[in-house]
Structure formats: structure tokens, C-alpha cells
PDB file of N, CA, C and O in Angstrom:
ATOM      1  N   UNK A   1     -14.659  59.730  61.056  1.00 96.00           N
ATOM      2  CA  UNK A   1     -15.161  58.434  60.685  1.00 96.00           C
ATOM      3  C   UNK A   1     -15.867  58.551  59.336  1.00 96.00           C
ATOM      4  O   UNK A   1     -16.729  59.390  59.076  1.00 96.00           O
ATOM      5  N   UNK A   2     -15.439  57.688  58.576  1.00 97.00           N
ATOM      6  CA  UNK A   2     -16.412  57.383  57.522  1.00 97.00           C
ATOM      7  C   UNK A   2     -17.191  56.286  57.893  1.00 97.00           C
ATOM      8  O   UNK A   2     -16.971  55.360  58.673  1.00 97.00           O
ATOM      9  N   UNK A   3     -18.555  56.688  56.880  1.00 98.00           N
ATOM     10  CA  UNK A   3     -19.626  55.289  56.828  1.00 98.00           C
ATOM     11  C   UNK A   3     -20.483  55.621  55.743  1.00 98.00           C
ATOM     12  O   UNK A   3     -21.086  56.677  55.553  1.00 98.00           O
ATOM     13  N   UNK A   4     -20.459  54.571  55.043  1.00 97.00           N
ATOM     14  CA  UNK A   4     -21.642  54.247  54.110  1.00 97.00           C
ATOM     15  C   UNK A   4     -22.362  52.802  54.042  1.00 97.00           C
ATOM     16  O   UNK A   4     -21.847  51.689  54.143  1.00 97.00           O
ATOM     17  N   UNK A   5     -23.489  53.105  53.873  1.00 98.00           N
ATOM     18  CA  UNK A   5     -24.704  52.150  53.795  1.00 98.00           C
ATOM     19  C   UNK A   5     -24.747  51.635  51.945  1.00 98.00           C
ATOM     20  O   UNK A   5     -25.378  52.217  51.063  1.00 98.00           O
ATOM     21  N   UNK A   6     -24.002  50.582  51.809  1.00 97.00           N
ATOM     22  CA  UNK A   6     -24.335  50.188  50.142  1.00 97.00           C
ATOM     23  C   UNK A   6     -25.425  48.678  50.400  1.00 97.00           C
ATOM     24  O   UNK A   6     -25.692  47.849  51.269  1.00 97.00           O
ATOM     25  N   UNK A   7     -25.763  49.027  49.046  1.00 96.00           N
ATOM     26  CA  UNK A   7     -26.955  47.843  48.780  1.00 96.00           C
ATOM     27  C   UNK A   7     -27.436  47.354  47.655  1.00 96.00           C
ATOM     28  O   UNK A   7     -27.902  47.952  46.685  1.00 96.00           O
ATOM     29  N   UNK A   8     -27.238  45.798  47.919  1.00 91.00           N
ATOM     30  CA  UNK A   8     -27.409  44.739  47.224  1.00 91.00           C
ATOM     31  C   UNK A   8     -28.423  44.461  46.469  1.00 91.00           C
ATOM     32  O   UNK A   8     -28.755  43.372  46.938  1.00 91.00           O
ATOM     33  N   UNK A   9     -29.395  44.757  45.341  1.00 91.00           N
ATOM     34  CA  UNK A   9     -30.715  44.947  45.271  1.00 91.00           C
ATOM     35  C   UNK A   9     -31.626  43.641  44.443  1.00 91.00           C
ATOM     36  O   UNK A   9     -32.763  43.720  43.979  1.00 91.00           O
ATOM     37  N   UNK A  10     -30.629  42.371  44.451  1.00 86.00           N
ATOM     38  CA  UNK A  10     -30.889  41.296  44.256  1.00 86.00           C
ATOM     39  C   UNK A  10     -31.351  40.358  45.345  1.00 86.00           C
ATOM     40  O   UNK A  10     -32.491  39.897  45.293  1.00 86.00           O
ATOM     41  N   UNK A  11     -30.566  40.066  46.280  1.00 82.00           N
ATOM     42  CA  UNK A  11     -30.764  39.766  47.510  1.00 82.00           C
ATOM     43  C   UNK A  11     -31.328  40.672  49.215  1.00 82.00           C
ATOM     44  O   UNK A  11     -31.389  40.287  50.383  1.00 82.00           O
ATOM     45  N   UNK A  12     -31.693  42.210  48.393  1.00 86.00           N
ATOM     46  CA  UNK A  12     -32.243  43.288  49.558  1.00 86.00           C
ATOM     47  C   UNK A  12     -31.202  42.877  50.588  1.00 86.00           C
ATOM     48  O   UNK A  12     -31.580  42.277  51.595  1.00 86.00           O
ATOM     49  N   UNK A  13     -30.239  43.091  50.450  1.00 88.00           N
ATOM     50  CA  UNK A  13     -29.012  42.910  51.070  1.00 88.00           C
ATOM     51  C   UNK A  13     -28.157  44.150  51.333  1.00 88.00           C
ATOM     52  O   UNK A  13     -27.551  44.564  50.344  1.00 88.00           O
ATOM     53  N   UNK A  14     -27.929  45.084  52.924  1.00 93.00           N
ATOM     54  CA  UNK A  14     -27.281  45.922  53.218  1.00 93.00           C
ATOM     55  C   UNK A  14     -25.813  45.631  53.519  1.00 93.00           C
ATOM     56  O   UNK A  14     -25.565  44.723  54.313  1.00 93.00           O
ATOM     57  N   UNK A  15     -24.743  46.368  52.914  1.00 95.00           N
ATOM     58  CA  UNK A  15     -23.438  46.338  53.387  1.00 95.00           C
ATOM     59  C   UNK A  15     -23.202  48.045  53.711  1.00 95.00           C
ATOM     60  O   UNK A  15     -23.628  49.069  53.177  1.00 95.00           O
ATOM     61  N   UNK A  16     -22.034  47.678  55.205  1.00 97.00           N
ATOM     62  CA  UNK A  16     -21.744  48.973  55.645  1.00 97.00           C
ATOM     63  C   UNK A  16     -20.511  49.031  55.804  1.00 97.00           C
ATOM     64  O   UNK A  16     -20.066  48.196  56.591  1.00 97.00           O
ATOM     65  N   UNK A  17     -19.690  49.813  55.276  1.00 98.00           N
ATOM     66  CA  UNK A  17     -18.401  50.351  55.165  1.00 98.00           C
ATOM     67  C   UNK A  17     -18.198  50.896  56.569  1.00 98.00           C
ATOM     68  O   UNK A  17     -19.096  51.673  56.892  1.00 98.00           O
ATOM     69  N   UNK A  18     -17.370  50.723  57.386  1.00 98.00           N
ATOM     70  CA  UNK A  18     -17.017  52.320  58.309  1.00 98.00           C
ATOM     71  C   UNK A  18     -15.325  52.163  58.160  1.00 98.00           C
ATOM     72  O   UNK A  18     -14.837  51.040  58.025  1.00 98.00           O
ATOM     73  N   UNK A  19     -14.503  53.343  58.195  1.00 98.00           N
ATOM     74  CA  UNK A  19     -13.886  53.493  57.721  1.00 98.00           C
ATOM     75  C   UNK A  19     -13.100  54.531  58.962  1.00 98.00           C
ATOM     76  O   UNK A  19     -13.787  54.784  59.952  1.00 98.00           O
ATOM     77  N   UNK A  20     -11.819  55.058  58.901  1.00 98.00           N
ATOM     78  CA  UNK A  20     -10.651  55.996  59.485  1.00 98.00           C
ATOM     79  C   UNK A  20     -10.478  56.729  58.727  1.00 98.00           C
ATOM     80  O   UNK A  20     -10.300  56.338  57.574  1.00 98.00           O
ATOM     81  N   UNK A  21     -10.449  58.391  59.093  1.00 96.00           N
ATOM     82  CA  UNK A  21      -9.534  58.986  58.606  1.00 96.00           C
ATOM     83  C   UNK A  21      -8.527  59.074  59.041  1.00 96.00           C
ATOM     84  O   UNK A  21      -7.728  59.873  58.553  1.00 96.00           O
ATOM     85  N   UNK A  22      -8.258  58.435  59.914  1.00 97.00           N
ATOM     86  CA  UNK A  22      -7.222  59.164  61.147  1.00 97.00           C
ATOM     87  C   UNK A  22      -6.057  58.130  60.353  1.00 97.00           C
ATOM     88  O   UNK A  22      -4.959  58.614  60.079  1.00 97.00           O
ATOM     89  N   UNK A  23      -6.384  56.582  59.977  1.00 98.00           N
ATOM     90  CA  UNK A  23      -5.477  55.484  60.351  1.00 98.00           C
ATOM     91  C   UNK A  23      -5.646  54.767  58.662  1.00 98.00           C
ATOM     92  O   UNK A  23      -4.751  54.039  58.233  1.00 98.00           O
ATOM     93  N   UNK A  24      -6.948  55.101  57.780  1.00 98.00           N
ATOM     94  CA  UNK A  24      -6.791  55.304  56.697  1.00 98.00           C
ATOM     95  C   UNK A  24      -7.199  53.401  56.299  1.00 98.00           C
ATOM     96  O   UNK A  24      -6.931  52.862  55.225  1.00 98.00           O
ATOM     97  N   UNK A  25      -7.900  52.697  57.533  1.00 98.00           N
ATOM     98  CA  UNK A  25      -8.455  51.467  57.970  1.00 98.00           C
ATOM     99  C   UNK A  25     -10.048  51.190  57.560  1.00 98.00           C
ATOM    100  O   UNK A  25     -10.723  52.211  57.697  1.00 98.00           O
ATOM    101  N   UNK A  26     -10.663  50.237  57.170  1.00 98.00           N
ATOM    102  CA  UNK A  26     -11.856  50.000  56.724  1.00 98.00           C
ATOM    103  C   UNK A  26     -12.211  48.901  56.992  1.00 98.00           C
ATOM    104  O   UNK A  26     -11.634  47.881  56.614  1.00 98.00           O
ATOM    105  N   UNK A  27     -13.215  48.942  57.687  1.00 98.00           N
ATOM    106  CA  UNK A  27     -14.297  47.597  58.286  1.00 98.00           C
ATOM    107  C   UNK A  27     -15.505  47.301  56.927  1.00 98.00           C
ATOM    108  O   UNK A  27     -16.234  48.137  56.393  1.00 98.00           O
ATOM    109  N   UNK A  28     -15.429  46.345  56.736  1.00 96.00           N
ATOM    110  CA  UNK A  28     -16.749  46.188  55.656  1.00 96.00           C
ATOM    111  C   UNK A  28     -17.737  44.680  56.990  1.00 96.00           C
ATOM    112  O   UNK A  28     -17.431  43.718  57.695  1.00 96.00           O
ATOM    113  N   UNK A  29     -18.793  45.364  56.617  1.00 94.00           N
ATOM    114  CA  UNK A  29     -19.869  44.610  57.289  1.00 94.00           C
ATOM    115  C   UNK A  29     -20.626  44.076  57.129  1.00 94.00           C
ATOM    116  O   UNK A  29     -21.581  44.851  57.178  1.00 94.00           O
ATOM    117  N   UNK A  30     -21.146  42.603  56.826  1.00 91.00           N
ATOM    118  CA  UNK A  30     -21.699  41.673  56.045  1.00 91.00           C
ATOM    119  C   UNK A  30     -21.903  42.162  54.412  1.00 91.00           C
ATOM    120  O   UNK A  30     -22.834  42.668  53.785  1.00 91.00           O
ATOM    121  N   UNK A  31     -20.547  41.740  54.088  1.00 91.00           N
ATOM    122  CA  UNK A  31     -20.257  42.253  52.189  1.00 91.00           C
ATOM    123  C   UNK A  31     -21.193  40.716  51.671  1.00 91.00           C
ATOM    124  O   UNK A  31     -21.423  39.615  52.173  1.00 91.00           O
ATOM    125  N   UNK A  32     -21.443  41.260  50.697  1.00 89.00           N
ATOM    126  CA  UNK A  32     -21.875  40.218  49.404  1.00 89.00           C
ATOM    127  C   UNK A  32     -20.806  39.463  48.371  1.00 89.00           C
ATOM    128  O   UNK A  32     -19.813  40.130  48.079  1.00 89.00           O
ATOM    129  N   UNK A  33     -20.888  38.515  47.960  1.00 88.00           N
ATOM    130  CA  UNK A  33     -19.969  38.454  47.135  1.00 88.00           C
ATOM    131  C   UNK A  33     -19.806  38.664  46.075  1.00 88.00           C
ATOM    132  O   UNK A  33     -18.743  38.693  45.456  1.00 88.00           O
ATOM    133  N   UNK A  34     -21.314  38.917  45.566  1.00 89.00           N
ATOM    134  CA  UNK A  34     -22.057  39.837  44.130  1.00 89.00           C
ATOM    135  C   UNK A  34     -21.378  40.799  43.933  1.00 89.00           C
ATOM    136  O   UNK A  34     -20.734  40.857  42.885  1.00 89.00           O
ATOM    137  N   UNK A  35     -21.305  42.055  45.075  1.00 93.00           N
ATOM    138  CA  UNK A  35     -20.904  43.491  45.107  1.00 93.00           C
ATOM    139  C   UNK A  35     -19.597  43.541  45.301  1.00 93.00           C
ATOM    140  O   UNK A  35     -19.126  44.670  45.437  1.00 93.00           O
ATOM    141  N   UNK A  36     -18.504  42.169  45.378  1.00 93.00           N
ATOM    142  CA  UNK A  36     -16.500  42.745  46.106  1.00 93.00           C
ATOM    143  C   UNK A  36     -16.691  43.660  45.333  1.00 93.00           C
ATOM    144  O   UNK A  36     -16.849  44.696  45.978  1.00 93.00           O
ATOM    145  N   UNK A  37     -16.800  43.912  43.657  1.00 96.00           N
ATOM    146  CA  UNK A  37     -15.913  44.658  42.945  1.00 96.00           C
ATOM    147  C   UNK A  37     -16.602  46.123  43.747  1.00 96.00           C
ATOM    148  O   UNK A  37     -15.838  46.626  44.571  1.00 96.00           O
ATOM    149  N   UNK A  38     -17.311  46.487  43.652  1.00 96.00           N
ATOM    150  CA  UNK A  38     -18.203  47.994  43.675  1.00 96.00           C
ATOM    151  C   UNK A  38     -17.469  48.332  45.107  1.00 96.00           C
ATOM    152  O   UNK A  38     -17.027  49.458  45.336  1.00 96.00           O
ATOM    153  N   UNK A  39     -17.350  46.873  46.378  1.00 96.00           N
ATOM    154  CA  UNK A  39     -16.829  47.372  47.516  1.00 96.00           C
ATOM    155  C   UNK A  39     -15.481  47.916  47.461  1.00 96.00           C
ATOM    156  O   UNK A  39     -14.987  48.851  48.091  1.00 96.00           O
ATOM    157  N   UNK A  40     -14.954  47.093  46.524  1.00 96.00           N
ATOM    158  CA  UNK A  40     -13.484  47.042  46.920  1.00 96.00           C
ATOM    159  C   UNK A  40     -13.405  48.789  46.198  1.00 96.00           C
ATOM    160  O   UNK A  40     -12.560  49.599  46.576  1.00 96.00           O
ATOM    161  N   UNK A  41     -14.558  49.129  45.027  1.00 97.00           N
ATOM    162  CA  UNK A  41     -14.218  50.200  44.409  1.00 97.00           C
ATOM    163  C   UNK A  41     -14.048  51.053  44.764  1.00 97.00           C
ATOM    164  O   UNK A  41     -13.134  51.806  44.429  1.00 97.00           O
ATOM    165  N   UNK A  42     -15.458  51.372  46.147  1.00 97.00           N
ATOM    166  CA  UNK A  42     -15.440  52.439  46.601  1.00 97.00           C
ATOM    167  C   UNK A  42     -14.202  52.434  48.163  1.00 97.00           C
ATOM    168  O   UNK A  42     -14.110  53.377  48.949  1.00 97.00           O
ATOM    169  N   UNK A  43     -13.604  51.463  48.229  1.00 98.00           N
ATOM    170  CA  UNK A  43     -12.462  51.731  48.985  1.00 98.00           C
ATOM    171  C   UNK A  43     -11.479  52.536  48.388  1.00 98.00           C
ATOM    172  O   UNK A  43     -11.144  53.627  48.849  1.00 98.00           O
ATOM    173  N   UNK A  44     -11.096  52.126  47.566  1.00 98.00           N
ATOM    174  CA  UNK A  44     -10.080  52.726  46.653  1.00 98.00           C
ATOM    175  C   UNK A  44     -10.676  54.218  46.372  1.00 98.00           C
ATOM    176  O   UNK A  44      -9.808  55.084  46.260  1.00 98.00           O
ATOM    177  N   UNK A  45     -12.151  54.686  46.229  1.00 97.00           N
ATOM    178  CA  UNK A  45     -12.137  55.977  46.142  1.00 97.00           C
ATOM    179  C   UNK A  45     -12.212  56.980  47.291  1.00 97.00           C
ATOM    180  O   UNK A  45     -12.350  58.200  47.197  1.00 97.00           O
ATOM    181  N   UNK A  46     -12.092  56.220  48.419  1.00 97.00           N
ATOM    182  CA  UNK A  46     -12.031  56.605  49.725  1.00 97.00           C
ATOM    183  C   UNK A  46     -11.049  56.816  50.139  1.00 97.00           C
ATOM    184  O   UNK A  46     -10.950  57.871  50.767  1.00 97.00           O
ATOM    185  N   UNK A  47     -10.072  56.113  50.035  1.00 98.00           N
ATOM    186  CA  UNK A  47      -8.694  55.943  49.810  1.00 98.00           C
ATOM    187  C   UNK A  47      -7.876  55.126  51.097  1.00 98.00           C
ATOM    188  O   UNK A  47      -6.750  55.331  51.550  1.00 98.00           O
ATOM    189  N   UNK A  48      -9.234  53.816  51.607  1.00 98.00           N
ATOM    190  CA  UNK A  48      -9.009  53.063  52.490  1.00 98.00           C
ATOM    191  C   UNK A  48      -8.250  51.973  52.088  1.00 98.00           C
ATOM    192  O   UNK A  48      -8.061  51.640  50.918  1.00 98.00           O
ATOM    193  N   UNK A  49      -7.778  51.373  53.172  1.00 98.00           N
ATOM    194  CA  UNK A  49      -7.595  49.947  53.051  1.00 98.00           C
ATOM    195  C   UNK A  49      -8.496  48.963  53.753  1.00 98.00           C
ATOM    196  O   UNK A  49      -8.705  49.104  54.958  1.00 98.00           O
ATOM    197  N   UNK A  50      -8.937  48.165  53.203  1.00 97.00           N
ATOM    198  CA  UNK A  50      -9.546  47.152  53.801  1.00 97.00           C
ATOM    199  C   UNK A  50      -8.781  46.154  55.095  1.00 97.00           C
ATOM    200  O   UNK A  50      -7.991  45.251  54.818  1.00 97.00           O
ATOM    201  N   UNK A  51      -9.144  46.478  56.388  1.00 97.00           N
ATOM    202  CA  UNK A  51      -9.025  45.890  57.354  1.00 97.00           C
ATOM    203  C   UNK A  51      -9.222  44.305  57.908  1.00 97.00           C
ATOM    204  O   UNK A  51      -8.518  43.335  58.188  1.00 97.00           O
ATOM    205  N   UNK A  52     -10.509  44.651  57.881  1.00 96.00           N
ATOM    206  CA  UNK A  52     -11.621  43.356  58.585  1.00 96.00           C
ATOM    207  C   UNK A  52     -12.861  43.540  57.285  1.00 96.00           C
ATOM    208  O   UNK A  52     -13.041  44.481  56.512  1.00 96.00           O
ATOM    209  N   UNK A  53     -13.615  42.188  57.431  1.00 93.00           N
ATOM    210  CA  UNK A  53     -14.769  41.628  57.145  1.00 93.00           C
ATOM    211  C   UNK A  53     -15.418  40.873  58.139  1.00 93.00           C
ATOM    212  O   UNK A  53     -14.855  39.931  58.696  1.00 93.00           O
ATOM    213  N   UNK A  54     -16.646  41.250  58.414  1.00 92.00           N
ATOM    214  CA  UNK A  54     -17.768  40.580  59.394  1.00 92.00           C
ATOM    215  C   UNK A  54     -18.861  40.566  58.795  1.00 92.00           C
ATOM    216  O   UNK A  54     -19.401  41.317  57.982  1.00 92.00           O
ATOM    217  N   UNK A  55     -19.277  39.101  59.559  1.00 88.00           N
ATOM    218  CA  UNK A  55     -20.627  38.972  58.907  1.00 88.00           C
ATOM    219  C   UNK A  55     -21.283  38.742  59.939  1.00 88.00           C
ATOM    220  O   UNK A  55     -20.889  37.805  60.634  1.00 88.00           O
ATOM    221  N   UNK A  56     -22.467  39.498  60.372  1.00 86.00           N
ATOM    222  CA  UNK A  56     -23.365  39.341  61.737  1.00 86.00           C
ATOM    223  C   UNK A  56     -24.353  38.713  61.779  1.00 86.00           C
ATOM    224  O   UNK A  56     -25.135  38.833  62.722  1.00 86.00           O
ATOM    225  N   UNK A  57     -24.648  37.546  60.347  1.00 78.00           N
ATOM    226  CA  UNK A  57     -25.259  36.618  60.096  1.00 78.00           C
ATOM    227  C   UNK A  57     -25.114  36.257  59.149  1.00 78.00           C
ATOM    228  O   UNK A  57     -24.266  36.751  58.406  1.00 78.00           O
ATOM    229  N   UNK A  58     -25.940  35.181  58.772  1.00 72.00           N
ATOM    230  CA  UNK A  58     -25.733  34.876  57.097  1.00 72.00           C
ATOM    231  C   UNK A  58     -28.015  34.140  56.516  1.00 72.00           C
ATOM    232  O   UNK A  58     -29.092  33.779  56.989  1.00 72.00           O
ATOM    233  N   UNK A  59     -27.183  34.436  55.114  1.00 66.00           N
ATOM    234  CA  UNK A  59     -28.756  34.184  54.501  1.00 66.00           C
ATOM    235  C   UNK A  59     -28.477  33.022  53.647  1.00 66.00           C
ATOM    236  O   UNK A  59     -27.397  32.451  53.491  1.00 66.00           O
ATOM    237  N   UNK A  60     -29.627  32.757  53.115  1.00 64.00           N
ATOM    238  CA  UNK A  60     -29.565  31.368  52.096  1.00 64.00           C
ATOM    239  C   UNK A  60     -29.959  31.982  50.730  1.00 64.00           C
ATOM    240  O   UNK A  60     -30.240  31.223  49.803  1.00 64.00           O
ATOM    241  N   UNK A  61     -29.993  33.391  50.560  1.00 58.00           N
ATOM    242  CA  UNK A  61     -30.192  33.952  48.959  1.00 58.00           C
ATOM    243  C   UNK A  61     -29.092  34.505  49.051  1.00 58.00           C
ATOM    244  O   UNK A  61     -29.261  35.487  48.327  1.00 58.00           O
ATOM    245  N   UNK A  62     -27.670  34.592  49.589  1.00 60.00           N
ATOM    246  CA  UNK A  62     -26.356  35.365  48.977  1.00 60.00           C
ATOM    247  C   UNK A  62     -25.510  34.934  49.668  1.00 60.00           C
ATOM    248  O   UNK A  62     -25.688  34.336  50.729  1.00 60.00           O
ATOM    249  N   UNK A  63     -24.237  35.245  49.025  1.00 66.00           N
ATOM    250  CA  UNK A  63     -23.040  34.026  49.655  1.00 66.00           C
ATOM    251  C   UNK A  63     -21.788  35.269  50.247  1.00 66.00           C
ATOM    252  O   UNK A  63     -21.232  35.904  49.352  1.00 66.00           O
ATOM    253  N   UNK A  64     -21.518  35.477  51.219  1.00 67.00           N
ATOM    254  CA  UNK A  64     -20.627  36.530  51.646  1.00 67.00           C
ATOM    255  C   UNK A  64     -19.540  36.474  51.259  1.00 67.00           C
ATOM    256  O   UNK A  64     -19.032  35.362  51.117  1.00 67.00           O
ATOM    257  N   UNK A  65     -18.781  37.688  50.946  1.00 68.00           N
ATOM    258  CA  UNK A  65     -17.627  38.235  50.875  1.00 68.00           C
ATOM    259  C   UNK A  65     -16.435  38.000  51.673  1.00 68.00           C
ATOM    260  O   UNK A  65     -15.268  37.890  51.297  1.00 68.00           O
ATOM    261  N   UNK A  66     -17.093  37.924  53.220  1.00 70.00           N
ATOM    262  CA  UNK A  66     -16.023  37.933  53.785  1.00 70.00           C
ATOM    263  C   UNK A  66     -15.209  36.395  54.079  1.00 70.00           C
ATOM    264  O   UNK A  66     -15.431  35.505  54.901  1.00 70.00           O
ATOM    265  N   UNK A  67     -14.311  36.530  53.142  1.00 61.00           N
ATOM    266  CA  UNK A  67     -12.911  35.088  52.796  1.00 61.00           C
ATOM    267  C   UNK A  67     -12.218  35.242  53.671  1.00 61.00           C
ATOM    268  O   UNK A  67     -11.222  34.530  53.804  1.00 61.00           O
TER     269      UNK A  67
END
């Protein structure tokens, strides 16, 4: 399993990657829409594909990622 903890430091806003090695699949978990590029970046250096997007709430200082 991969996982990383990235963060938003405008909105103190956590996003968490978890990721497959096995299946080469990536969950992103309440993304920002500030950060797609940096997310989508570090997929690509992971060498995931983006799966799913969830958001396990939402705020009124940032607008989510997940489209």
C-alpha cells in the first residue's frame, strides 16, 4: 500500500492519497481544487492511476477536486 498525507496550506486543508502496488489504483481523499496539479503530479510519480475521489466533508474556505 501506498499513502501519503499532502497539504493545503491556504485553507489548512489535508489530502490523502492511498494507493496499490499490487493493481497500480489510487484513491485521493478530500482533494482541493487549488492542489489537482501537485495531486495529479505526484500520481504520475508514483506511477498510479487515479481511481476514485471522496470527499468526507466539505468546507466553505476551499472548493474540492473531486468532479
Amino acid at each position: 500500500m501506498i499513502f501519503r498525507q499532502l497539504f493545503e496550506p491556504v485553507s489548512s486543508t489535508y489530502t490523502y492519497l492511498l494507493g496499490s502496488k499490487e493493481t497500480g489504483k489510487a484513491i485521493l481523499i478530500d482533494p482541493v481544487i487549488a492542489t489537482m496539479d501537485r495531486d495529479l503530479a505526484e500520481l504520475q510519480k508514483l506511477g498510479l492511476t487515479l481511481a476514485y475521489t471522496v470527499d468526507t466533508h466539505v468546507h466553505a474556505d476551499h472548493i474540492t477536486a473531486a468532479l
